[in-house]
């Protein structure tokens, strides 16, 4: 089989057998063949290096191939890569639970899974089963928000926006979700009124705090989260923050909940938890949630337990990532990145087809009219990797690079956006 550098043999022979994510195979171009990565750069098979503006779906917070994370994983690989979590315990997972509980105190109980979607599923199960265990089985509906995205499994699809989200083929499946507009300062208490009418049937309220990411990179104020906390307290409903994308300094604070000064009852985390090296997510719950599962009856236990739960290698990677978060001053680093993004992206506001420009922490967003954003290939030609969101109401060009990206690479990203929009 002939091989060109852009199109190596393994890609050509494997492509007829791989079903790619979110991919219309009939029209999609061939994916870029990546053979290595370092810092904020992807190394392609043809030798090109692209600055990665999306950090592998927002995971590679410390940049690629960080030697400290690699060392922790290698050490664990030699000792014990994996052991089942049912009836058995491993040190990296137990030590990680303690560490995460310290970061998210007063939340204290950590349930490990392998993906963000499943962590949200588990959070929903915690909410629904807690009421079932308490003899309130009627409370099983979930309040969520327009433009939300919480994952691709059945229940998380049901939470995602039913109109603008990508999951409308599955409408009505999964979980009984009630979509409300995100509370805004000028909504005249509309959220509280709508919530009051359904609260007696609701087990939980789920939100991506401060930024709704895949649903359009939309921001809301910390006060929104304070209002949700207040409403949930008033009606005895669990408040769930999905920090899978916002956690670990993406919005500037360690967690968005820190910035908002709100303690939810359940938090989901993932993505940057392992710095983009191994799949791991976690649900962290309060003792009050946990207490609902304590009983002499075995069937009151939380009914969940994935095969690779608490995987020791993934937990070792998370320890490496947390070590790095502890050592670096990430709040200051992200503040510098935010200033740079603000300065340069702000200038794009007047460009044709640009509807809005907004920046929060290490998230820079250029919202454009539907169908007008450059393609990924246009950005790759300019030396960067970006993947605009294509929604019914907008195209969203965004950067969420490694938090450790250096200024020259950030400028290369921003130059590429500037240039591609001008073309
Ligand atoms: C806020 C949020 N929740 C959940 C998920 C799903 O995570 P995963 O892709 O690991 O299943 C994502 C993924 O982008 C996300 O951004």
XYZ file of C-alpha atoms and ligand atoms in Angstrom:
439
model
C 0.000 0.000 0.000
C 1.453 3.380 -1.033
C 1.993 5.823 1.786
C 2.250 9.580 1.680
C 3.573 11.372 4.739
C 0.150 12.989 5.449
C -1.570 9.680 5.020
C 0.511 6.917 6.657
C -0.151 3.230 5.954
C -1.776 2.575 9.341
C -4.303 5.360 8.737
C -5.247 4.142 5.269
C -5.577 0.505 6.258
C -7.314 1.178 9.578
C -9.707 3.886 8.363
C -12.242 1.491 6.751
C -12.646 -0.138 10.174
C -12.838 2.815 12.545
C -16.152 4.498 13.386
C -15.172 8.032 14.399
C -16.877 10.285 16.990
C -19.562 12.732 15.822
C -18.457 11.996 12.276
C -20.432 12.057 9.036
C -18.200 9.544 7.310
C -19.647 10.220 3.880
C -18.338 13.780 3.791
C -15.710 14.134 6.531
C -12.086 14.673 5.584
C -9.461 12.177 6.758
C -8.393 12.890 10.334
C -4.923 14.286 10.970
C -2.434 11.525 11.749
C -0.802 12.348 15.095
C 2.421 10.534 15.941
C 3.539 12.509 18.981
C 2.822 15.487 21.195
C 4.733 17.732 23.564
C 3.816 20.853 25.481
C 0.960 22.488 23.582
C 1.981 20.940 20.245
C 0.704 17.972 18.253
C 3.278 16.315 15.999
C 1.789 15.021 12.745
C 2.964 12.089 10.650
C 4.193 14.468 7.951
C 6.414 16.256 10.471
C 4.225 19.357 10.924
C 3.603 20.636 14.448
C 0.208 22.159 15.232
C -0.493 24.254 18.310
C -3.440 22.494 19.939
C -6.116 25.043 20.773
C -8.483 22.512 22.339
C -6.082 20.402 24.451
C -7.635 17.068 23.441
C -11.165 17.976 24.394
C -9.915 20.178 27.268
C -8.000 17.474 29.120
C -4.306 18.231 28.573
C -4.126 20.990 31.171
C -0.375 20.592 31.768
C 0.479 20.135 28.104
C 1.245 16.815 26.460
C 3.655 14.193 27.755
C 4.424 15.832 31.046
C 7.332 13.862 32.528
C 5.969 13.983 36.075
C 2.649 12.374 35.137
C 4.472 9.836 32.973
C 6.778 8.926 35.877
C 3.872 8.350 38.259
C 2.069 6.183 35.724
C 5.225 4.182 34.906
C 5.905 3.521 38.556
C 2.337 2.323 39.105
C 2.432 0.222 35.936
C 5.314 -1.806 37.342
C 3.583 -2.301 40.696
C -0.148 -2.793 40.042
C -1.888 -1.465 36.914
C -5.355 -2.536 37.916
C -7.308 -4.503 40.458
C -11.080 -4.699 40.759
C -12.664 -2.212 43.188
C -15.325 -4.571 44.523
C -14.077 -6.104 47.770
C -10.497 -5.009 46.974
C -8.708 -1.703 47.488
C -5.699 -0.036 45.884
C -3.588 2.745 47.342
C -3.668 5.251 44.443
C -7.477 5.253 44.410
C -7.919 5.531 48.176
C -5.262 8.236 48.457
C -6.824 10.080 45.524
C -10.260 9.996 47.145
C -8.760 11.582 50.251
C -7.011 14.212 48.155
C -10.102 15.108 46.128
C -12.213 15.302 49.280
C -9.709 17.795 50.695
C -9.963 19.916 47.534
C -13.753 19.810 47.489
C -14.504 19.934 51.218
C -17.111 19.752 52.700
C -17.958 17.253 49.939
C -16.350 14.066 51.112
C -17.407 10.871 49.313
C -15.752 10.013 46.016
C -17.120 7.518 43.491
C -14.712 6.756 40.607
C -15.738 5.991 37.017
C -13.969 6.103 33.651
C -15.742 8.892 31.788
C -17.469 12.179 32.345
C -20.779 10.965 30.928
C -20.851 8.040 33.312
C -19.987 10.292 36.242
C -23.068 12.387 35.444
C -25.139 9.197 35.151
C -23.928 8.170 38.597
C -24.716 11.603 40.025
C -28.268 11.246 38.665
C -28.552 7.777 40.145
C -27.379 9.109 43.500
C -30.022 11.823 43.384
C -32.897 9.561 42.322
C -32.019 6.585 44.532
C -31.458 8.780 47.581
C -35.124 9.817 47.451
C -36.211 6.266 46.700
C -34.299 5.059 49.766
C -35.971 7.787 51.836
C -39.415 6.615 50.772
C -40.016 9.445 48.275
C -39.974 7.544 44.948
C -42.069 10.263 43.299
C -39.006 12.508 43.204
C -37.187 11.251 40.141
C -37.263 14.143 37.663
C -34.172 16.227 36.939
C -34.084 19.951 36.226
C -31.467 20.958 33.689
C -30.918 23.898 31.362
C -31.265 25.079 27.805
C -27.955 24.817 25.917
C -26.613 22.257 28.395
C -24.333 19.389 27.445
C -23.602 16.637 29.952
C -22.479 13.704 27.816
C -23.502 11.089 25.287
C -25.053 8.287 27.364
C -28.837 7.945 27.448
C -29.591 9.918 30.603
C -26.975 12.596 29.938
C -28.327 13.068 26.415
C -31.731 13.686 27.975
C -30.183 16.500 30.044
C -28.564 18.131 27.049
C -30.432 20.793 25.076
C -33.328 19.085 23.233
C -33.408 21.656 20.422
C -29.879 22.871 19.750
C -28.116 19.762 21.085
C -26.988 16.952 18.811
C -29.091 14.265 20.445
C -32.631 14.974 19.233
C -32.905 11.471 17.675
C -33.066 10.178 21.247
C -35.664 12.630 22.567
C -37.766 11.183 25.357
C -35.281 8.475 26.302
C -33.065 8.243 29.359
C -34.421 10.283 32.228
C -37.363 12.583 32.861
C -35.644 15.920 32.349
C -37.170 19.375 32.657
C -35.276 22.000 30.643
C -35.451 25.551 31.951
C -33.666 28.710 30.792
C -30.510 29.439 32.814
C -31.524 31.992 35.471
C -30.481 35.532 34.486
C -30.413 38.654 36.621
C -33.203 40.208 34.533
C -35.576 37.216 34.425
C -37.812 38.572 37.192
C -37.649 35.346 39.204
C -38.904 33.225 36.289
C -36.650 30.350 37.291
C -37.937 30.216 40.873
C -41.521 30.318 39.674
C -41.049 27.507 37.158
C -39.068 25.459 39.663
C -41.686 25.850 42.387
C -44.331 24.273 40.156
C -42.337 21.048 39.660
C -39.999 20.844 42.675
C -42.070 18.201 44.485
C -41.209 15.709 41.725
C -37.577 16.723 41.306
C -34.560 14.844 42.696
C -31.793 17.097 41.382
C -30.833 20.238 39.492
C -27.828 19.815 37.190
C -25.761 22.623 35.716
C -22.337 23.232 34.199
C -21.279 26.018 36.579
C -20.257 29.362 35.005
C -19.783 27.994 31.470
C -22.021 25.775 29.366
C -19.316 24.383 27.159
C -20.222 22.042 24.288
C -23.682 23.665 24.047
C -22.122 26.902 22.797
C -19.541 28.190 25.326
C -22.146 30.332 27.063
C -21.283 32.068 30.326
C -23.476 32.951 33.276
C -22.874 34.893 36.461
C -21.942 33.388 39.845
C -25.278 34.776 41.130
C -27.054 32.234 38.920
C -25.467 29.444 40.940
C -26.307 31.171 44.208
C -29.938 31.319 43.136
C -29.926 27.632 42.281
C -28.467 26.814 45.699
C -31.153 28.857 47.361
C -33.969 27.269 45.351
C -32.661 23.744 45.963
C -32.405 24.412 49.709
C -35.924 25.758 49.767
C -37.375 22.649 48.115
C -35.020 19.963 49.471
C -33.580 19.141 46.039
C -29.953 18.107 45.429
C -27.807 20.584 43.520
C -25.364 18.926 41.108
C -22.485 20.797 39.472
C -20.966 19.207 36.386
C -17.384 20.513 36.608
C -16.023 18.064 34.063
C -15.029 20.902 31.761
C -14.803 23.833 34.185
C -12.803 22.109 36.935
C -9.075 22.502 37.531
C -8.616 26.208 36.785
C -10.272 26.320 33.342
C -12.381 29.325 34.400
C -9.595 30.831 36.551
C -10.529 29.460 39.979
C -9.632 25.875 40.933
C -13.287 24.974 40.509
C -16.120 27.157 39.266
C -17.864 26.474 42.575
C -14.984 28.283 44.339
C -15.482 31.339 42.158
C -19.216 31.287 42.858
C -18.855 30.599 46.582
C -21.487 27.866 46.308
C -21.260 24.353 47.717
C -23.377 21.925 45.685
C -24.423 18.513 47.029
C -22.738 16.557 44.251
C -19.919 17.475 41.856
C -18.696 15.591 38.815
C -15.093 15.996 37.657
C -13.054 14.434 34.847
C -11.064 15.621 31.831
C -8.071 17.525 33.353
C -8.158 15.244 36.414
C -5.482 13.058 34.796
C -4.028 15.877 32.702
C -5.270 14.183 29.547
C -3.356 10.944 29.978
C -5.808 8.259 31.097
C -9.584 8.058 31.340
C -10.863 8.859 34.810
C -13.789 10.795 36.237
C -15.278 11.050 39.698
C -18.472 11.958 41.479
C -17.914 13.708 44.787
C -20.902 13.846 47.124
C -21.740 15.300 50.504
C -22.141 13.169 53.624
C -25.845 14.053 53.528
C -26.192 12.384 50.122
C -24.087 9.420 51.252
C -26.153 8.984 54.409
C -29.252 8.260 52.280
C -27.631 4.994 51.226
C -26.811 3.690 54.715
C -29.172 0.967 55.827
C -29.389 -2.593 57.086
C -30.903 -3.399 53.674
C -28.393 -4.340 50.974
C -30.540 -3.017 48.140
C -30.300 0.527 49.492
C -26.641 0.577 48.376
C -25.807 2.657 45.320
C -26.307 0.243 42.440
C -23.281 1.022 40.303
C -19.772 -0.439 39.854
C -17.921 -0.232 36.552
C -15.308 -2.909 35.774
C -12.418 -0.432 35.664
C -13.601 1.618 38.632
C -10.720 3.100 40.620
C -8.165 1.966 38.034
C -4.788 2.293 39.727
C -2.968 3.586 36.646
C -5.521 6.301 35.999
C -5.474 7.269 39.680
C -1.659 7.466 39.584
C -1.979 9.805 36.588
C -4.454 11.924 38.568
C -1.980 12.142 41.457
C 0.619 13.384 38.983
C -1.807 15.968 37.632
C -2.804 17.130 41.138
C 0.892 17.397 42.135
C 1.400 19.754 39.205
C -1.703 21.791 40.038
C -0.371 22.139 43.583
C 3.105 23.182 42.482
C 2.215 25.755 39.834
C 0.399 29.004 40.441
C -2.405 28.167 38.029
C -4.722 30.981 39.082
C -2.054 33.539 38.104
C -1.126 31.614 34.961
C -4.738 31.505 33.786
C -5.192 35.203 34.627
C -2.282 36.032 32.284
C -3.724 33.840 29.555
C -7.138 35.420 30.046
C -5.668 38.925 29.608
C -3.949 37.889 26.391
C -7.113 36.258 25.016
C -9.204 39.290 25.937
C -6.834 41.724 24.278
C -6.485 39.851 21.020
C -9.930 38.300 20.567
C -11.710 41.545 21.473
C -10.389 43.060 18.243
C -12.362 40.485 16.225
C -15.701 41.855 17.389
C -16.124 44.046 14.338
C -15.346 41.320 11.809
C -17.996 40.179 9.337
C -20.169 37.347 10.673
C -18.880 37.707 14.254
C -21.822 37.912 16.639
C -20.029 37.965 19.987
C -16.598 37.618 21.550
C -16.235 36.505 25.164
C -13.462 35.280 27.415
C -13.419 33.643 30.824
C -10.227 32.211 32.288
C -8.594 29.973 29.715
C -11.663 29.942 27.467
C -11.782 32.297 24.499
C -14.895 32.350 22.318
C -15.707 33.907 18.956
C -19.373 33.278 18.226
C -20.252 33.547 14.546
C -23.359 33.342 12.380
C -24.321 29.732 11.584
C -22.330 28.252 8.724
C -19.676 30.992 8.653
C -16.810 29.666 10.802
C -13.679 28.445 9.056
C -13.209 24.670 8.967
C -10.687 22.768 11.065
C -8.644 22.264 7.882
C -8.414 26.057 7.401
C -6.900 26.329 10.857
C -4.554 23.368 10.325
C -3.192 25.115 7.215
C -2.303 27.965 9.546
C -0.423 25.725 11.985
C -3.045 25.197 14.678
C -5.673 22.650 15.638
C -9.137 24.042 16.340
C -12.563 22.422 16.041
C -15.373 24.999 15.893
C -18.727 23.966 17.346
C -21.466 23.919 14.720
C -24.829 24.538 16.377
C -28.174 25.358 14.754
C -28.066 28.938 16.055
C -24.337 29.650 15.831
C -20.869 28.551 14.832
C -18.517 28.851 17.774
C -14.783 29.191 17.259
C -13.176 28.700 20.645
C -9.798 28.143 22.251
C -9.328 26.037 25.369
C -5.612 25.282 25.130
C -3.354 23.594 27.676
C -3.198 25.914 30.699
C 0.589 25.824 30.396
C 0.654 27.167 26.839
C 3.428 29.720 26.327
C 2.744 33.151 24.880
C 4.279 32.508 21.425
C 2.014 29.481 20.931
C -1.023 31.412 22.188
C -0.196 34.124 19.683
C 0.088 31.528 16.931
C -3.421 30.340 17.805
C -4.798 33.856 17.821
C -2.960 34.805 14.592
C -4.488 31.757 12.929
C -8.000 32.755 14.004
C -7.429 36.334 12.888
C -6.098 35.215 9.521
C -8.698 32.488 8.896
C -11.546 34.890 9.684
C -10.103 37.441 7.295
C -9.783 34.919 4.440
C -19.692 19.468 31.042
C -19.474 18.105 30.484
N -20.067 17.053 31.055
C -19.880 15.810 30.608
C -19.071 15.553 29.523
C -18.893 14.144 29.037
O -17.628 13.684 29.379
P -17.017 12.409 28.632
O -16.796 12.816 27.212
O -15.746 12.126 29.381
O -18.008 11.315 28.756
C -18.441 16.622 28.884
C -17.588 16.388 27.705
O -17.254 17.269 26.963
C -18.646 17.931 29.370
O -18.086 18.997 28.785
